[in-house]
Structures are given as structure tokens and as C-alpha cells.
Tab-separated table of C-alpha atoms in Angstrom:
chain	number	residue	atom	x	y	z
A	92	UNK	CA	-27.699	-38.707	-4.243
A	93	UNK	CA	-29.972	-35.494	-4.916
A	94	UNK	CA	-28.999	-31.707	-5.497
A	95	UNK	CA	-32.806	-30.699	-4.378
A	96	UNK	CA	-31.188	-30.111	-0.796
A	97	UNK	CA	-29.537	-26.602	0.109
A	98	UNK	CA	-26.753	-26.630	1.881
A	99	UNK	CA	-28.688	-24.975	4.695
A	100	UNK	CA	-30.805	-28.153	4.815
A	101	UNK	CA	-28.625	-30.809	5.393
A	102	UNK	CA	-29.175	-33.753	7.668
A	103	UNK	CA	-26.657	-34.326	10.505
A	104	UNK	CA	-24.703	-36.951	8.539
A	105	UNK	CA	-24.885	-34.514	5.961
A	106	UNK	CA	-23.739	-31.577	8.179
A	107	UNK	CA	-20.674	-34.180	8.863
A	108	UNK	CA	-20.043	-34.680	5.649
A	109	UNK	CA	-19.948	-31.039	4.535
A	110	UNK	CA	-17.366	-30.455	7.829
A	111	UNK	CA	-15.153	-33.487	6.355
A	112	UNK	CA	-15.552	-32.147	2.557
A	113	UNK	CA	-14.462	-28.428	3.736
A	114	UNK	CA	-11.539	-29.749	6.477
A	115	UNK	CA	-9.696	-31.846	3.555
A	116	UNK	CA	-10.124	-29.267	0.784
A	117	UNK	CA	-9.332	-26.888	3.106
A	118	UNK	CA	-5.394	-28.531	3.519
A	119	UNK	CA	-5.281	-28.274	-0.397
A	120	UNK	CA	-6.052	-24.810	-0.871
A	121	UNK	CA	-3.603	-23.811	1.798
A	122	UNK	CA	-0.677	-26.110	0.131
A	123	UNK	CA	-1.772	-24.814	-3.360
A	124	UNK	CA	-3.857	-21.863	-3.146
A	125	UNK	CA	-7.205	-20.987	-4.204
A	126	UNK	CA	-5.970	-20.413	-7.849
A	127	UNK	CA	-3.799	-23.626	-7.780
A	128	UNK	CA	-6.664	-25.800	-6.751
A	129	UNK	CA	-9.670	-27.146	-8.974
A	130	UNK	CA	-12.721	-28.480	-8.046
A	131	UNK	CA	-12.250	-31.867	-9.624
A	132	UNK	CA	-9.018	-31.530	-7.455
A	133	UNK	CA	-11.083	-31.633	-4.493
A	134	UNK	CA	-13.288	-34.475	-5.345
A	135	UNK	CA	-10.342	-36.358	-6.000
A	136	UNK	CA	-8.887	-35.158	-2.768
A	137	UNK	CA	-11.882	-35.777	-1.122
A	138	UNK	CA	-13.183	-39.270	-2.772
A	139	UNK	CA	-16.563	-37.214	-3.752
A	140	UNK	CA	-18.436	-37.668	-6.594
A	141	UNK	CA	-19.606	-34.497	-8.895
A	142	UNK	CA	-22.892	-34.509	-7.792
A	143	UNK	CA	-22.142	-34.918	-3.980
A	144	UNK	CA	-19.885	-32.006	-4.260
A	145	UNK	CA	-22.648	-30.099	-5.801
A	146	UNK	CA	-25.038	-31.276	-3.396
A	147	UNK	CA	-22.898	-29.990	-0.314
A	148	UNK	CA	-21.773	-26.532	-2.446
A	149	UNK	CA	-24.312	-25.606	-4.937
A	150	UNK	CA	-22.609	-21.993	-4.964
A	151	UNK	CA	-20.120	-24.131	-6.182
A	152	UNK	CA	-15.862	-23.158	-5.677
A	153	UNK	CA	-16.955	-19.580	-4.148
A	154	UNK	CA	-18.743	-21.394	-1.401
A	155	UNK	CA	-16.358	-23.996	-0.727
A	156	UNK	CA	-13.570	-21.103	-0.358
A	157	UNK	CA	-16.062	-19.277	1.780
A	158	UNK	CA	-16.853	-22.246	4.046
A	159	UNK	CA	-12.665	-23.220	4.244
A	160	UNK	CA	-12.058	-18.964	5.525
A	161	UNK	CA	-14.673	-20.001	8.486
A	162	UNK	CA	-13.087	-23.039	9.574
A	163	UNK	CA	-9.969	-21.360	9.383
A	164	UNK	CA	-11.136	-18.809	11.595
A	165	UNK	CA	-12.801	-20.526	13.914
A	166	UNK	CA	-9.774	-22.877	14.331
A	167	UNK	CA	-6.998	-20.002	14.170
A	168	UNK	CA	-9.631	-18.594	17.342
A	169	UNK	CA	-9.867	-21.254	18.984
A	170	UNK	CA	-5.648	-22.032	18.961
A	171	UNK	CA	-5.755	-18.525	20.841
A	172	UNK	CA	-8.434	-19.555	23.262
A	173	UNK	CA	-8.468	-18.701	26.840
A	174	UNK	CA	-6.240	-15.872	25.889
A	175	UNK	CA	-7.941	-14.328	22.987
A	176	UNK	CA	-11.606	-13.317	25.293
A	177	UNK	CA	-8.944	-12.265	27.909
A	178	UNK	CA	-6.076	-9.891	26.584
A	179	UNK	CA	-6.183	-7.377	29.374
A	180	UNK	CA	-3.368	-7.912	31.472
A	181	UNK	CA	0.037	-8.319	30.720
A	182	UNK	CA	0.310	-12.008	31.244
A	183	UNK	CA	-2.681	-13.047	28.906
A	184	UNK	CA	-0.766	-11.136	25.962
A	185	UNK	CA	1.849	-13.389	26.791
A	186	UNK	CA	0.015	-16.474	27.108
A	187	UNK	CA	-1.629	-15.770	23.768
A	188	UNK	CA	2.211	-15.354	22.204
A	189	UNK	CA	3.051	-18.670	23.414
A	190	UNK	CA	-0.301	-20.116	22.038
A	191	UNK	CA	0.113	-18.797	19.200
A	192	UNK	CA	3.238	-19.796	18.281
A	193	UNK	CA	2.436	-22.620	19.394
A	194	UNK	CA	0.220	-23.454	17.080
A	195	UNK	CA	1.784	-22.344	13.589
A	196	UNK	CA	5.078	-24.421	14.909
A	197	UNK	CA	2.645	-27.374	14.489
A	198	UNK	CA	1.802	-26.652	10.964
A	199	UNK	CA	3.331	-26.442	7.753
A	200	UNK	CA	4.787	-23.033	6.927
A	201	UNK	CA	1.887	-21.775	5.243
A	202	UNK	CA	1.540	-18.184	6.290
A	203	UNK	CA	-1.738	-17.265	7.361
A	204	UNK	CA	-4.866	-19.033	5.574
A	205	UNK	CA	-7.477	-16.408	6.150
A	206	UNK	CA	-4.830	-13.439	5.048
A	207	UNK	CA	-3.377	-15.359	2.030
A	208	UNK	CA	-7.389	-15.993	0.416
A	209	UNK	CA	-7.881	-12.009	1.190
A	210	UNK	CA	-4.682	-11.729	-0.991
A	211	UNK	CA	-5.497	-14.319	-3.719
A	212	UNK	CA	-9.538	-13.313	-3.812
A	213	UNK	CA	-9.057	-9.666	-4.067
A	214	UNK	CA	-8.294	-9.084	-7.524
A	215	UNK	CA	-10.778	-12.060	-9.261
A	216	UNK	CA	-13.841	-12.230	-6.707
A	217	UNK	CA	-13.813	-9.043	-4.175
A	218	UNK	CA	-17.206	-9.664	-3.182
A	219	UNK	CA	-15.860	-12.888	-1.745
A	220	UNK	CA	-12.155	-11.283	-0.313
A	221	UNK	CA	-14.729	-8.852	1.607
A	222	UNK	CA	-16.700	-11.383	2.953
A	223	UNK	CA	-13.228	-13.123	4.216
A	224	UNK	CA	-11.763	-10.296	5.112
A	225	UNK	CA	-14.335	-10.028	7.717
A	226	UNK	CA	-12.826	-12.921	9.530
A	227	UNK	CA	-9.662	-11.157	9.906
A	228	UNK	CA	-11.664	-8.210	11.406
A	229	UNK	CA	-13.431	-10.376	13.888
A	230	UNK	CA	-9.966	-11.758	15.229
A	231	UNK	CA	-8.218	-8.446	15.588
A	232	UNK	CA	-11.527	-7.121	17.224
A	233	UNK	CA	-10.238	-9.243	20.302
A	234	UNK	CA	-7.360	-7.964	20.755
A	235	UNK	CA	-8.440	-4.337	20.442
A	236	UNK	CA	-11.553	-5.916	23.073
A	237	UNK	CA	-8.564	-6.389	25.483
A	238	UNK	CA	-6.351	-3.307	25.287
A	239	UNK	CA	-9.889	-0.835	25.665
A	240	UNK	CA	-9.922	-3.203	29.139
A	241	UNK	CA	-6.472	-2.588	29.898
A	242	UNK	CA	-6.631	1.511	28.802
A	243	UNK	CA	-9.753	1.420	30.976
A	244	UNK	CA	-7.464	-0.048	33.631
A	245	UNK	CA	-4.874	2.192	33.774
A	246	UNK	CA	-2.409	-0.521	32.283
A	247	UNK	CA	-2.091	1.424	29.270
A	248	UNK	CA	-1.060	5.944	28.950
A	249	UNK	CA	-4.285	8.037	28.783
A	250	UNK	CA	-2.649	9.204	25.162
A	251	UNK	CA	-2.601	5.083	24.013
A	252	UNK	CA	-4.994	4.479	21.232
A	253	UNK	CA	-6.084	0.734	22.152
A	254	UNK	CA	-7.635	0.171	18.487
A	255	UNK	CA	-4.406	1.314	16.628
A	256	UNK	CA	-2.163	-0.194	18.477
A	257	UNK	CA	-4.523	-3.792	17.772
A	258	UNK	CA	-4.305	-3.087	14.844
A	259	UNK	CA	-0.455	-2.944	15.194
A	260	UNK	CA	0.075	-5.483	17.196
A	261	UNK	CA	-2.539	-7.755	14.187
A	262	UNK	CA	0.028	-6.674	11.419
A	263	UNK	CA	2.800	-8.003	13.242
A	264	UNK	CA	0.944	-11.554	12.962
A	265	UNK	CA	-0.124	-11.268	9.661
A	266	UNK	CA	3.256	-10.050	8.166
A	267	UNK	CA	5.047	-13.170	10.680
A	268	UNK	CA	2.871	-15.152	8.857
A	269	UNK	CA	3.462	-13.952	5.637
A	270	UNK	CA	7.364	-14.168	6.191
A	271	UNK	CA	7.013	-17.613	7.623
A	272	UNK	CA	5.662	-18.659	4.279
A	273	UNK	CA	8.196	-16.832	2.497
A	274	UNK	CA	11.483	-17.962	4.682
A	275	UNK	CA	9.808	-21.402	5.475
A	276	UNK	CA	10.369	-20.730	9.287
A	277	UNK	CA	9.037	-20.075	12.860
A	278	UNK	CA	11.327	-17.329	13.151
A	279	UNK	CA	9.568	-14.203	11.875
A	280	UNK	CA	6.519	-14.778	13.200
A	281	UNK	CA	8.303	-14.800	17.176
A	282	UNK	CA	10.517	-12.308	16.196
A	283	UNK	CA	6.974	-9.896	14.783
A	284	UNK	CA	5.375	-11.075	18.091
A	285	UNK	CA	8.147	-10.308	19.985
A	286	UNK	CA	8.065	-6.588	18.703
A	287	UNK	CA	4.774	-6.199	18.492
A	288	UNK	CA	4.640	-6.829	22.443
A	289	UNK	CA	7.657	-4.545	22.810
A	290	UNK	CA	5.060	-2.007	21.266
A	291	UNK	CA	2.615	-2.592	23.812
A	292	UNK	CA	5.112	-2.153	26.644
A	293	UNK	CA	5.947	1.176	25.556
A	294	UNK	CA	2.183	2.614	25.760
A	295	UNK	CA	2.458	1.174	29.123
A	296	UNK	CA	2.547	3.888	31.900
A	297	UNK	CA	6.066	5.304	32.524
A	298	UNK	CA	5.908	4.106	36.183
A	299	UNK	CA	5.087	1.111	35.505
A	300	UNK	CA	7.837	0.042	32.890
A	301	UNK	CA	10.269	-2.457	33.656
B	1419	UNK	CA	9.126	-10.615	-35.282
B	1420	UNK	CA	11.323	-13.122	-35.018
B	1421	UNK	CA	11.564	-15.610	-32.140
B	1422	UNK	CA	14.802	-16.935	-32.925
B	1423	UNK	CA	16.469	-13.934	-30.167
B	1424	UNK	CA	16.287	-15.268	-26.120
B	1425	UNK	CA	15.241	-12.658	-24.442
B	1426	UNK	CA	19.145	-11.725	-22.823
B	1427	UNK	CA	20.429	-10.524	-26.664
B	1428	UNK	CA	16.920	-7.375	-26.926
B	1429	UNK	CA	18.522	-4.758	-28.960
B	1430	UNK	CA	17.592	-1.400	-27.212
B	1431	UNK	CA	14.437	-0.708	-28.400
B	1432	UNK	CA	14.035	-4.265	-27.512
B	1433	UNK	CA	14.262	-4.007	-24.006
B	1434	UNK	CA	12.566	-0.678	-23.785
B	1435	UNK	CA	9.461	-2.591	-25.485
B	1436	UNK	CA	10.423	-5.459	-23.134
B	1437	UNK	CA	9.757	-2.981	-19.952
B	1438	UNK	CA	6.967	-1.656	-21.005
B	1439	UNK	CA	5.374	-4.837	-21.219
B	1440	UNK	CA	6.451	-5.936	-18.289
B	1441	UNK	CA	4.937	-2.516	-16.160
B	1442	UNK	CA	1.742	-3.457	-17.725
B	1443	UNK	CA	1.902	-7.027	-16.819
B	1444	UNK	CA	2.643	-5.391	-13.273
B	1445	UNK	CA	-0.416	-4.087	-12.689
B	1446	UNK	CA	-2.651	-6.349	-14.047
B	1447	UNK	CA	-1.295	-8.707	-11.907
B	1448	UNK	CA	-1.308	-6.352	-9.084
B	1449	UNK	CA	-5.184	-6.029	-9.513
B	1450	UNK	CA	-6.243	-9.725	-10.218
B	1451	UNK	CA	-3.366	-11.919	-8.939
B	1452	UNK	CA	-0.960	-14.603	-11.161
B	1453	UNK	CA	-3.657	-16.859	-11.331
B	1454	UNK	CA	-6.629	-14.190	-12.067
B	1455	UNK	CA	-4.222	-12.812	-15.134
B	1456	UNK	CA	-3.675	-15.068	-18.504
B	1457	UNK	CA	-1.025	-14.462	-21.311
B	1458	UNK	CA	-4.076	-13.419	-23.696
B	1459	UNK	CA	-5.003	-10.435	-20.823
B	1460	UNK	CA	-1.437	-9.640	-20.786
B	1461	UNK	CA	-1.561	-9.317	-24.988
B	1462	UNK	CA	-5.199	-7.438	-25.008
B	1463	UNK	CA	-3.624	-5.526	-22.013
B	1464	UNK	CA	-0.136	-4.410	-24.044
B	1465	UNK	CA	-1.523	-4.794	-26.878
B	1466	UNK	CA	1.334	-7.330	-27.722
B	1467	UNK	CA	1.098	-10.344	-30.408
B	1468	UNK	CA	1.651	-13.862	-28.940
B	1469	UNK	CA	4.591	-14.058	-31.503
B	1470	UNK	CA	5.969	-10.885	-29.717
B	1471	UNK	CA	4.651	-11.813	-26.215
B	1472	UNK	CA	7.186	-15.108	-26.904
B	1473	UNK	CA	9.967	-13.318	-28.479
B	1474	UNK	CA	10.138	-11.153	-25.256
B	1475	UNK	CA	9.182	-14.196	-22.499
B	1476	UNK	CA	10.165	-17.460	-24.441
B	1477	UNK	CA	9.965	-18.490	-20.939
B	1478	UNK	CA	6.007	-17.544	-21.107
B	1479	UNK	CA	4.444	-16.325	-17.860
B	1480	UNK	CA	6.415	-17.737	-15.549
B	1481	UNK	CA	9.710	-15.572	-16.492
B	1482	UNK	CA	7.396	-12.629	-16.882
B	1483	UNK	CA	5.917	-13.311	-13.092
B	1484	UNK	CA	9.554	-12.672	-12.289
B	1485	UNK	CA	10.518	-9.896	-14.131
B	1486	UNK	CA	6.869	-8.455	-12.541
B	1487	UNK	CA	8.309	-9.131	-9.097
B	1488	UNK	CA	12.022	-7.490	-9.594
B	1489	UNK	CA	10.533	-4.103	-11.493
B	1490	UNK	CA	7.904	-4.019	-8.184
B	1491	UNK	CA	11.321	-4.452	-5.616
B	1492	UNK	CA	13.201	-1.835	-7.535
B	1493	UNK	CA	9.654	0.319	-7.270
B	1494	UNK	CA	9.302	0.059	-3.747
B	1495	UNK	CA	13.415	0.275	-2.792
B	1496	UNK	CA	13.690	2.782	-4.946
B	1497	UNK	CA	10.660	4.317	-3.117
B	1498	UNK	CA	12.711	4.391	-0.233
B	1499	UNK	CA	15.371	5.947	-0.808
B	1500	UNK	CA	17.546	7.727	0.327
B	1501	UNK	CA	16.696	6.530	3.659
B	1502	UNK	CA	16.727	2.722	2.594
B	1503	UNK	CA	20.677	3.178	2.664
B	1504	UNK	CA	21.007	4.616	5.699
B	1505	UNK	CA	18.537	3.249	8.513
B	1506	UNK	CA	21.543	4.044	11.498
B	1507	UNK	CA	19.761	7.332	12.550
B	1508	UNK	CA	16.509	7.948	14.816
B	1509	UNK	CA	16.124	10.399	11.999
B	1510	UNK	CA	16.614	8.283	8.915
B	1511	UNK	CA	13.870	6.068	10.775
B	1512	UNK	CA	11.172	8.073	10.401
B	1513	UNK	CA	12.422	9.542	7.202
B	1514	UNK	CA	11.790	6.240	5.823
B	1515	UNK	CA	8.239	5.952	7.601
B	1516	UNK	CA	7.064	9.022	5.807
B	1517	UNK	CA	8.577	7.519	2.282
B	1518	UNK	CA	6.883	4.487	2.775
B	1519	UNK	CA	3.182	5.367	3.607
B	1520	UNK	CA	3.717	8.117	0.863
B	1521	UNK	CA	4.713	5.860	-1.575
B	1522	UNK	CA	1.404	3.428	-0.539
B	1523	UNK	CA	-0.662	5.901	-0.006
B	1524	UNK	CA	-0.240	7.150	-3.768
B	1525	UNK	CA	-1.719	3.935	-4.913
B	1526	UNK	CA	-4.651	2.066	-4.840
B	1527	UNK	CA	-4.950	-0.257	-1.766
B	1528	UNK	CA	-3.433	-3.418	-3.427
B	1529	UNK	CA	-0.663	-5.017	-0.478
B	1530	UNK	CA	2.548	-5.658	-1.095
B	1531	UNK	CA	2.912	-6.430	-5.064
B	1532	UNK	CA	5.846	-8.942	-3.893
B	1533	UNK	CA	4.407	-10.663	-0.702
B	1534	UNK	CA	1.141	-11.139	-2.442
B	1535	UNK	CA	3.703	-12.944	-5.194
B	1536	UNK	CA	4.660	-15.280	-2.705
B	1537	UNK	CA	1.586	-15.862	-1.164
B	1538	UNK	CA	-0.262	-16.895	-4.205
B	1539	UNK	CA	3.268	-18.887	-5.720
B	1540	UNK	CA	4.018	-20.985	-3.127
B	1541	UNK	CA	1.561	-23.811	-3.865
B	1542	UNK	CA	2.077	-23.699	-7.643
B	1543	UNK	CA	5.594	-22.787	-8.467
B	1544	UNK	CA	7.900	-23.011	-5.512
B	1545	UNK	CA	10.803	-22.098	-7.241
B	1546	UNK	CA	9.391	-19.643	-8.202
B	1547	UNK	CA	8.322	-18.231	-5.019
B	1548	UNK	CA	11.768	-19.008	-3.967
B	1549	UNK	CA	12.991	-16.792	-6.503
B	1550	UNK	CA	10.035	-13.938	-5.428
B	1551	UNK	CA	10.674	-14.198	-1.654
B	1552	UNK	CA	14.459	-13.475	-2.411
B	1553	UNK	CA	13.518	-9.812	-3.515
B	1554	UNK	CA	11.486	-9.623	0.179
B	1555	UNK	CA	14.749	-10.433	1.782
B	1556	UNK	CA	16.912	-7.970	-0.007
B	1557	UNK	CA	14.705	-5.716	0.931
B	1558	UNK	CA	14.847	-6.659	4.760
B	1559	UNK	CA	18.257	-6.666	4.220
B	1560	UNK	CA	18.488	-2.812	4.248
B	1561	UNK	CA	16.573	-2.666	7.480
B	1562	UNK	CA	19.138	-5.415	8.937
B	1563	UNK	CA	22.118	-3.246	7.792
B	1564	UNK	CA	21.032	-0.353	9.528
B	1565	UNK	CA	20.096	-1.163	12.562
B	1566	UNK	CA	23.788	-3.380	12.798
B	1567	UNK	CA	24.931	0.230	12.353
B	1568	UNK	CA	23.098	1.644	15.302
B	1569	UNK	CA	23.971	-1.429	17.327
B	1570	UNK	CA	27.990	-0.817	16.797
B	1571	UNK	CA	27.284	2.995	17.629
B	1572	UNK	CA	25.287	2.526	20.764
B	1573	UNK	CA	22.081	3.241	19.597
B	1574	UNK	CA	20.669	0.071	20.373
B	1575	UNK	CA	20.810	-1.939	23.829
B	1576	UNK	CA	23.855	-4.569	23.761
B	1577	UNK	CA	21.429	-7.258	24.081
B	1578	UNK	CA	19.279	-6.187	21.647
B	1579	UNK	CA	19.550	-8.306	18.595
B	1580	UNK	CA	19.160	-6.225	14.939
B	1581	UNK	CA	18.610	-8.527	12.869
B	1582	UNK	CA	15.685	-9.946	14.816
B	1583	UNK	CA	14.619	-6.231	15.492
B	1584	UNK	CA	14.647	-5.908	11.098
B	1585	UNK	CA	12.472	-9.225	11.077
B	1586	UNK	CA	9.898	-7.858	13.142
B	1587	UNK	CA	9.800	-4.139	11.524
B	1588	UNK	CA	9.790	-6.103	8.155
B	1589	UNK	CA	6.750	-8.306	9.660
B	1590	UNK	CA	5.178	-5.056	10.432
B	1591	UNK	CA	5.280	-3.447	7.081
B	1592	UNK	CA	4.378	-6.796	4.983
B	1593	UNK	CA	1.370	-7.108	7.941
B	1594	UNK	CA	0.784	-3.509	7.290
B	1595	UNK	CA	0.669	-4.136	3.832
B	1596	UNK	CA	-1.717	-7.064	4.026
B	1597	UNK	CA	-4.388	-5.281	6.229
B	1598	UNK	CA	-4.317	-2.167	3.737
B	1599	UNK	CA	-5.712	-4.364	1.228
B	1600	UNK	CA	-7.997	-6.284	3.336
B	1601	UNK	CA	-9.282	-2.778	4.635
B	1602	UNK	CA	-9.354	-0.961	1.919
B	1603	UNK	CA	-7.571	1.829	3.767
B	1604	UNK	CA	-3.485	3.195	5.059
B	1605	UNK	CA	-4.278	2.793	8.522
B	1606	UNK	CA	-2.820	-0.537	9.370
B	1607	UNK	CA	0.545	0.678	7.570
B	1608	UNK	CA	0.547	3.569	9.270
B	1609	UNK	CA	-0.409	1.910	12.452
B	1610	UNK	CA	2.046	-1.323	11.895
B	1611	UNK	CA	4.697	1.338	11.042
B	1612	UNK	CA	4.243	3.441	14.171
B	1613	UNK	CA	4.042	0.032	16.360
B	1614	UNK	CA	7.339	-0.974	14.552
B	1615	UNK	CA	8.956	2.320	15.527
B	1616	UNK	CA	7.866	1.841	19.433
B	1617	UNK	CA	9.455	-1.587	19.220
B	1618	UNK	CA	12.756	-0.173	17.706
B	1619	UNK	CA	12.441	2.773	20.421
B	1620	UNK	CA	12.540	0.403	22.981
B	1621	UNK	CA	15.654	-1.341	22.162
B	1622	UNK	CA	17.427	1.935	22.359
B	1623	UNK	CA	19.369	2.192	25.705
B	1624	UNK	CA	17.409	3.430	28.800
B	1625	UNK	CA	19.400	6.965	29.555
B	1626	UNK	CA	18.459	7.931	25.694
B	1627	UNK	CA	14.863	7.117	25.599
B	1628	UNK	CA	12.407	9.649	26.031
């Protein structure tokens, strides 16, 4: 095994590797946090020697933790998908509910991973909680994608800021999550979600409210 | 300095040197997280002995993590008061709005001292995130209480439910909270806040809605 590879240059086995390395360290740092979790943790979690480790992650811990906030992303996004690149009627924001409940009712109660590193990273390494924070900003960019759509539409008031209320409506999920964690249930998040579509309803046109 | 005294017998001055530590210790850990602060930054911090550092905490940091997270509740209920204790008025609603962004927006953009608590407990010490997500439900607690009120009264639909509504309003301000940090900025509060309201609003019956 040699460390003269970057990361950038790794074969496909090697990509594969890296993908397997970053899915199983990624289930650590959610159950134990970045702070909680060592490196020597993750070979052992991992079977992987020193040198593989630094083969895959020469930035060493900060690129591992980077690497586990994109795979968290991506699979958070794609848990939402078709709803998340739709969001513009009233029946996609419900389908995306569903989905997303959905999908945190399959996991263990751990709040949101890409929210909780922002939290944890901010205070030692805020180069790095930037860097994931810009996840979080991608995923609420769809859902403010979707309400422009429906303000463009009509579906929302002329007055209805489309961008603040995303941004609303992307609180309610990370502060479900957060409560999740903290209550070990499903229940805040559906109840957040639940109010946070309430919200939406109400910058709905008046003719057009149930 | 004698360690022979548990930290439930301080004389006076005792506990006043006690709570100062302990408001230091608050916001180091508020900028660098439990696992980004060590005893010895807590001595350099307070300039504290280890001998006195143990006399006060024989429990070490765990028992000062949770004397951290009950001065930060009383900070922020207190913050909210007087309208914490009421909560059963449209009024007292966005009495408590303005409170809380004021009280945020005063400070530097570091989330919820308490939720981050949890967040970065749970996989180390989940007793003692227990213990730290008990303060988050007192505080929901007030929120619950208030909007029972306006339920008996009226103010609320019959089949709306308040404590679900004072889930998702908590959600909103711990979400709120979250993206502040993330962002760098009071906009998602005041965004998660106003989207919190709307939901509320729209649980109120139809004849006394706007």
C-alpha cells in the first residue's frame, strides 16, 4: 500500500474503497459525534490499516468529516427525490413530507447529520463548519427553487417572500431533527413539518384557502 | 483549598466563586463545543487551580457540562420573560417573538447553547444528554402551557392539538437557532419565528382570523 496517490487519483477499486471507508465511518460519527470519534476508531470500525486510511484521507480527520457531510447530503437529497426538484404545487410539498418522514422513521434518532457537524465543527474548525454548512444551503435552496415557482404561479400572495418562508419552512426540519435526537422520537419532526406546511398555507391566496 | 467539601455544602462565597466559574465555562463551551473545551482551558480560562477546579466539580467536566446547560436554560427563560408565563394571548405571542430575537440578536451567532449540548452529548454521554435535553423540554413546556390556555378559551380550533402546535413552534426556534449559526446571521430565527406564528395563526378559529 502507497500514500504517493491523492485522493483525487484513485483507481476505481480505490474510488470504492474510499465510498465504503466514508459510508461506515460515517454511521460512527453520527452515533458518537465528530468529537466522540477517533481516527484509530475508524480503522477499527472500518478493518483499515494506518496507512490505507492515510492513503484514502491524507487531509487526514478534516477530510474524512468533509467527505461523511457529502454523502450525507447527497443521501438526505436523494430521500427527498422526485419531490425536492419539484416543490411547486401543493401536492409535491406534501409528497416531500411523507418522504421525508419517511426516511428519518427508518433511521436511528440521530437528528440531522449535516446540521449536528455544523454544530460540533463550529467552535474547533470553522473553516470546515463553513464548508458543511454549505450543504445545508444547497438543500434549502430547493425548496426556496419551488416556492419562487409557485409565487410565480399565483399559488402563493404577491406580499409572500418565497426565500423566507424556505427558510422557515428548513428550520422546521432542522429543529424536528434536532428534537428527534433530543426526545428519541418521530414525533417532532411531523409535528415541525406539519406546521411548517400550515405556514405555507397561510401565504396561500385568500381565495384559494381551504 | 481543601477538597474534602462536595460541591452541595459551598459556603457563600463558595458558590458565588462556583458561578462564576461556571459562566466562564459557559462560553467557552458556547464557542468551541464540550469536546473542543478541556478542564486545563476551563482553569487558564477562570483562572482556577485544578485543586479548586475539583473542589468546585469533584464530578470534573461532566457535572460542570451540566451546571453549563441549567445557567444557559435559566439565561434564555429568563430571557423570556414575562411572556414565557403567559403564552394564552395573540399579544403575549409576539411579545415573546420580539424577546427572543432580542435576546439572540445581542449575541454572537452561536445556536442554541442547550440544543448544541445535546447534539454533541448524545454519542458520548447519554445520560448526560438525557439530563441536557430535559432543560429543552421545560422550556417547551411553557409554550405547551399556553397554548392549552388558548385552547380552553377558544382561541384555538377544537381540533387543533397544543401540544403538537408547542412541538412544532419549539422545532422552529431550535431550527431557527441552528441556521443562525450555520449562517452566521438572525434571519432564520426571525424567519422560523414568523413561520411559527403563521402556523399558530392558523389554528385559531376561522371567524377570528384575519
Amino acid at each position: 500500500m502507497t500514500t504517493a496517490f491523492p485522493a483525487t487519483r484513485l483507481t476505481g477499486k480505490g474510488v470504492a474503497t474510499r465510498t465504503r471507508i466514508v459510508a461506515a465511518a460515517a454511521d460512527l460519527v453520527l452515533a458518537r459525534g465528530v468529537g466522540g470519534t477517533s481516527l484509530d476508531d475508524v480503522r477499527a470500525g472500518t478493518l483499515t490499516s494506518k496507512s490505507q486510511l492515510f492513503h484514502y484521507f491524507p487531509g487526514g480527520k478534516r477530510e474524512l468529516v468533509l467527505a461523511i457531510a457529502a454523502l450525507q447530503t447527497e443521501r438526505v437529497l436523494q430521500a427527498q427525490r422526485p419531490y425536492l426538484d419539484g416543490l411547486d404545487t401543493w401536492e409535491s410539498w406534501d409528497g416531500w413530507r411523507t418522504a421525508l418522514l419517511a426516511h428519518y422513521a427508518a433511521q436511528p434518532h440521530w437528528g440531522c447529520p449535516i446540521g449536528t457537524l455544523v454544530s460540533e465543527l463550529t467552535g474547533t474548525d470553522a473553516a470546515a463548519a463553513e464548508e458543511v454548512a454549505a450543504h445545508l444551503d444547497r438543500w434549502r435552496a430547493y425548496l426556496s427553487a419551488g416556492l419562487r415557482r409557485m409565487s410565480e404561479r399565483g399559488l402563493l400572495r404577491p406580499d409572500a417572500e418565497p426565500d423566507r418562508l424556505a427558510l422557515a419552512v428548513f428550520a422546521s426540519v432542522q429543529g424536528g431533527l434536532l428534537l428527534n435526537q433530543a426526545t428519541r422520537s418521530n414525533e417532532p419532526l411531523a409535528a415541525a413539518l406539519d406546521g411548517a406546511l400550515a405556514a405555507l398555507h397561510a401565504a396561500a391566496p385568500a381565495d384559494s384557502r381551504e
